[in-house]
mmCIF file of C-alpha atoms in Angstrom:
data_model
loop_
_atom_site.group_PDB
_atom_site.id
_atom_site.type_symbol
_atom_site.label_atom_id
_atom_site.label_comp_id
_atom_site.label_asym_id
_atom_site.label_seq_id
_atom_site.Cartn_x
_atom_site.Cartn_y
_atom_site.Cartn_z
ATOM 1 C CA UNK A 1 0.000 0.000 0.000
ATOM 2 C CA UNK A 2 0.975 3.522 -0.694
ATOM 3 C CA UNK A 3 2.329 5.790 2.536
ATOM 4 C CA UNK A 4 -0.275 7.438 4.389
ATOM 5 C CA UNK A 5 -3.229 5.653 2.524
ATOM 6 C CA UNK A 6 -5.282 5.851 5.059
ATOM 7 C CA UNK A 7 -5.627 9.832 5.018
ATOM 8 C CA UNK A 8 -7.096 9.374 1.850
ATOM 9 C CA UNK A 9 -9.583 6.409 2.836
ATOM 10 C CA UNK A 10 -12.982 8.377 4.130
ATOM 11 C CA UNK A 11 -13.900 5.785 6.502
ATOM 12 C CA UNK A 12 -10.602 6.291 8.138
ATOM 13 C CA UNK A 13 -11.828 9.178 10.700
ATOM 14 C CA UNK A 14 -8.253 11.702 10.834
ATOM 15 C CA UNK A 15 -6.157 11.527 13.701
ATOM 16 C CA UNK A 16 -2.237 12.143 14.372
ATOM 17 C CA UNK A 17 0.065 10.378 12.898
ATOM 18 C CA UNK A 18 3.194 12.332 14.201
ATOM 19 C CA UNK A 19 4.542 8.994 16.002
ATOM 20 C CA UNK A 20 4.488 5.561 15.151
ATOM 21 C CA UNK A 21 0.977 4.060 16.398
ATOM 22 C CA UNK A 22 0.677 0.417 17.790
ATOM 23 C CA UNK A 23 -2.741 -1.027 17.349
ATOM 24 C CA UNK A 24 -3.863 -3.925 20.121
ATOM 25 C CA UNK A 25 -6.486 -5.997 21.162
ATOM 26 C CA UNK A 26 -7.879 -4.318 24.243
ATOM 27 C CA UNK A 27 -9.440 -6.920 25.686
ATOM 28 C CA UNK A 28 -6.230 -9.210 25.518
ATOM 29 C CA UNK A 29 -4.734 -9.721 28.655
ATOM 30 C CA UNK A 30 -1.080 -10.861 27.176
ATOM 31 C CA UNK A 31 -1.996 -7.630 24.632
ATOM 32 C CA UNK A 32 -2.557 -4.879 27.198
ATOM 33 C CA UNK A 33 0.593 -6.668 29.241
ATOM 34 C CA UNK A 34 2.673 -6.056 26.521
ATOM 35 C CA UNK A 35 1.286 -2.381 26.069
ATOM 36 C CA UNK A 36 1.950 -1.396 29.766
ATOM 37 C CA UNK A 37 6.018 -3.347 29.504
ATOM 38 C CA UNK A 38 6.078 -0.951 26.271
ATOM 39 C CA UNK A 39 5.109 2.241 27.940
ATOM 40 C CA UNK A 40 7.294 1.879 30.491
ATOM 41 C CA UNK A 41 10.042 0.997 28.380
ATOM 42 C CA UNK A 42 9.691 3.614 25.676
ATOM 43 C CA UNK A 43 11.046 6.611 27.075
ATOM 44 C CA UNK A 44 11.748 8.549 24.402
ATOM 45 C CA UNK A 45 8.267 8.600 23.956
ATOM 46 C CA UNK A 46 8.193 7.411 19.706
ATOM 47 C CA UNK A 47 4.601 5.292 20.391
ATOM 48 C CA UNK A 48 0.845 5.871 20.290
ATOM 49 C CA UNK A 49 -1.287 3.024 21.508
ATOM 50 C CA UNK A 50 -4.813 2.485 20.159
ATOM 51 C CA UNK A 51 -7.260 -0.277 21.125
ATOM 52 C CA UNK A 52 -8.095 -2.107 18.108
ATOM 53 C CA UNK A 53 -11.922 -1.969 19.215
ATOM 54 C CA UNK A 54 -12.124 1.448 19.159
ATOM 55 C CA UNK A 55 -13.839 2.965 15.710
ATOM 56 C CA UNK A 56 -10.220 4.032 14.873
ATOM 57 C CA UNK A 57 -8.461 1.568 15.418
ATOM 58 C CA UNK A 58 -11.548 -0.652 13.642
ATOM 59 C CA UNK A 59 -11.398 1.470 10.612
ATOM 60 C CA UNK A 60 -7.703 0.760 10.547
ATOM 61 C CA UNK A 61 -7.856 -2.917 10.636
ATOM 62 C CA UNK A 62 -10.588 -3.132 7.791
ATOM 63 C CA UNK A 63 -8.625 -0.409 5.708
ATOM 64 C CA UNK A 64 -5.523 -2.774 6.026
ATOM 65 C CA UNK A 65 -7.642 -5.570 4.580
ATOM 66 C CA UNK A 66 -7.929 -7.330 8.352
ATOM 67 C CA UNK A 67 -11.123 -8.426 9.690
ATOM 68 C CA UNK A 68 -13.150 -5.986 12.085
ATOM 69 C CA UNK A 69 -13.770 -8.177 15.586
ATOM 70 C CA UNK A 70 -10.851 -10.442 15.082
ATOM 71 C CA UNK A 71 -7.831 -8.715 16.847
ATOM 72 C CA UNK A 72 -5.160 -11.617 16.431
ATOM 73 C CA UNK A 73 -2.935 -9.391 14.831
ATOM 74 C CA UNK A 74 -1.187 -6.135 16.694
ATOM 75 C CA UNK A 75 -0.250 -2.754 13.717
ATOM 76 C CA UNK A 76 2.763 -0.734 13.981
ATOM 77 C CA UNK A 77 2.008 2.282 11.873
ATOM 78 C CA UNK A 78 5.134 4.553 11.124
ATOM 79 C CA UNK A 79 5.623 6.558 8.543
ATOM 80 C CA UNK A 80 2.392 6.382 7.046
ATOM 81 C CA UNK A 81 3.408 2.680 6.497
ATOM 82 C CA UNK A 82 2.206 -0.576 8.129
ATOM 83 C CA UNK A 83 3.287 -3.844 10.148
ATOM 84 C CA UNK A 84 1.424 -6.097 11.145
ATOM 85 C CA UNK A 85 1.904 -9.361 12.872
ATOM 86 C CA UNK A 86 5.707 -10.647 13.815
ATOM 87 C CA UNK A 87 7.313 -7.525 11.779
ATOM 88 C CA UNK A 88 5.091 -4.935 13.926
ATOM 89 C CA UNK A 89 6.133 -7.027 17.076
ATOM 90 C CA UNK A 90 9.959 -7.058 16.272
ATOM 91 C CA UNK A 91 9.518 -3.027 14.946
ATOM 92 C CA UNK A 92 8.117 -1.689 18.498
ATOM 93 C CA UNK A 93 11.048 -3.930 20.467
ATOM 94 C CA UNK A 94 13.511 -2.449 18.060
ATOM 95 C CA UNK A 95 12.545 0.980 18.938
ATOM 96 C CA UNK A 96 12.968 0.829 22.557
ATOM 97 C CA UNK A 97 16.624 0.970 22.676
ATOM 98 C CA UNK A 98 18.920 -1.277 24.446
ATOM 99 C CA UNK A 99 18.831 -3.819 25.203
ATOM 100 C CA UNK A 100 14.954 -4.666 24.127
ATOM 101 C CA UNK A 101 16.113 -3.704 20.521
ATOM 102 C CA UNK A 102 18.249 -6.865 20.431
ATOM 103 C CA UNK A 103 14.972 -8.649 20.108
ATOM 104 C CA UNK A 104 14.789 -7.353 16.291
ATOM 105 C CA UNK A 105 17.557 -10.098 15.298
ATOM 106 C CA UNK A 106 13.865 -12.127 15.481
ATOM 107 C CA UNK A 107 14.363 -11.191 12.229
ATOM 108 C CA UNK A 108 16.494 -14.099 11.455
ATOM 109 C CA UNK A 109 13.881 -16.515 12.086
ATOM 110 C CA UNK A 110 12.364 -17.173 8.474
ATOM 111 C CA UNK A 111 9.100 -15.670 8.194
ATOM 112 C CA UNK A 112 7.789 -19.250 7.101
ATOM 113 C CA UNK A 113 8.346 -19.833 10.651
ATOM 114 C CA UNK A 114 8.037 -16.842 12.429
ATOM 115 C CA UNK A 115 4.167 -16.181 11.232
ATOM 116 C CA UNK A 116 3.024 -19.308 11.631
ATOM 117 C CA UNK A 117 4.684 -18.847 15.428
ATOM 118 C CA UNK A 118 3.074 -15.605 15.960
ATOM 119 C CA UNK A 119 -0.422 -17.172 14.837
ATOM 120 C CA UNK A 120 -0.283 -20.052 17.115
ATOM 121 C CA UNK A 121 0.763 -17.344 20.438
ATOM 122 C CA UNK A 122 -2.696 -15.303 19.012
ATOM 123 C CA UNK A 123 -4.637 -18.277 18.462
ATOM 124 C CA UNK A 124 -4.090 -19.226 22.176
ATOM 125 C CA UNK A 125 -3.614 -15.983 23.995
ATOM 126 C CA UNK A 126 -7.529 -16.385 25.264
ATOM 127 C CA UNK A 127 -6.589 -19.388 27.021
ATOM 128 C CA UNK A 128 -3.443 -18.759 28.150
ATOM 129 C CA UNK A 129 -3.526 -15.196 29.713
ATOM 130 C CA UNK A 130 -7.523 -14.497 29.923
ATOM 131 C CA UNK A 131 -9.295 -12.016 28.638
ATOM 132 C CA UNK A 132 -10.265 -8.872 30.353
ATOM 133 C CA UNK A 133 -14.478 -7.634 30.579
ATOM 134 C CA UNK A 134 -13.740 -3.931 29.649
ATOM 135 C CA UNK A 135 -10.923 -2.717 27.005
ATOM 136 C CA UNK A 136 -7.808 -1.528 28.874
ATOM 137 C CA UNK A 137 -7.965 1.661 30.095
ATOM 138 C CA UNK A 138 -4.694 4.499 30.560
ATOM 139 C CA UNK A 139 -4.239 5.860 34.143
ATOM 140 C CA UNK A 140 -4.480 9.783 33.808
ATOM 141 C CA UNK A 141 -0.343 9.868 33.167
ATOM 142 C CA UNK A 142 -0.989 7.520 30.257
ATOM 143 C CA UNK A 143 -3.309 9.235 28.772
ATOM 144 C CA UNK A 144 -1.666 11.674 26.328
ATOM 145 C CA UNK A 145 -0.069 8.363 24.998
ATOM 146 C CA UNK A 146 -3.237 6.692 23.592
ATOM 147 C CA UNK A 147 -5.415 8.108 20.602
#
């Protein structure tokens, strides 16, 4: 997809785009876990968060050809451009800094391995780490950090 297709897509509703955006599964316990070690961790401040049920982060998934109610896969949105699955996991640890970014040599692990890895973690997440009733919600410090 082009960079930035989404500003042209009208049932994309606008928002800002100034930092790279990671889109989750709210109501995914192992999801929101890994939201919270990442906003701690990212100090420099370079991530957005989004629930993927909210209409945003709905409209994103369907505009990314994804399927609205099924949040197995986490976005990383940077640069107008999109990740999704493994790559967006390996792209938010590399942008932590040390040592978390040592986590991108992931990348080394064919991708005829690595997705079919990442699908089995989503496909089990439910009954592994729960699921939460309500969508994870930001303290007030947290926040300016979600859309």
């Amino acid at each position: 997809m082009t960079p930035y297709s989404y500003r042209s897509d009208p049932s994309v509703p606008d928002f800002s785009d100034d930092r790279a955006i990671i889109v989750f599964d709210g109501y995914c316990v192992m999801c929101s876990g890994f939201m919270r070690f990442v906003l701690r961790k990212d100090r420099k401040e370079h991530f957005r968060f989004l629930p993927a049920q909210s209409p945003l982060g709905e409209a994103l998934y369907v505009h990314y050809g994804l399927k609205a109610g099924d949040y197995d896969s986490v976005l990383l949105i940077e640069n107008g451009e999109v990740r999704v699955k493994w790559d967006a996991s390996l792209g938010v640890f590399e942008n932590l800094g040390w040592p978390w970014k040592l986590a991108g040599m992931g990348r080394i692990l064919p991708k005829f391995l690595a997705v079919p890895l990442y699908d089995f973690i989503a496909r089990n997440r439910f009954n592994w780490f729960g699921r939460r009733e309500v969508c994870m919600i930001p303290t007030a410090e947290e926040q300016s950090r979600f859309l």
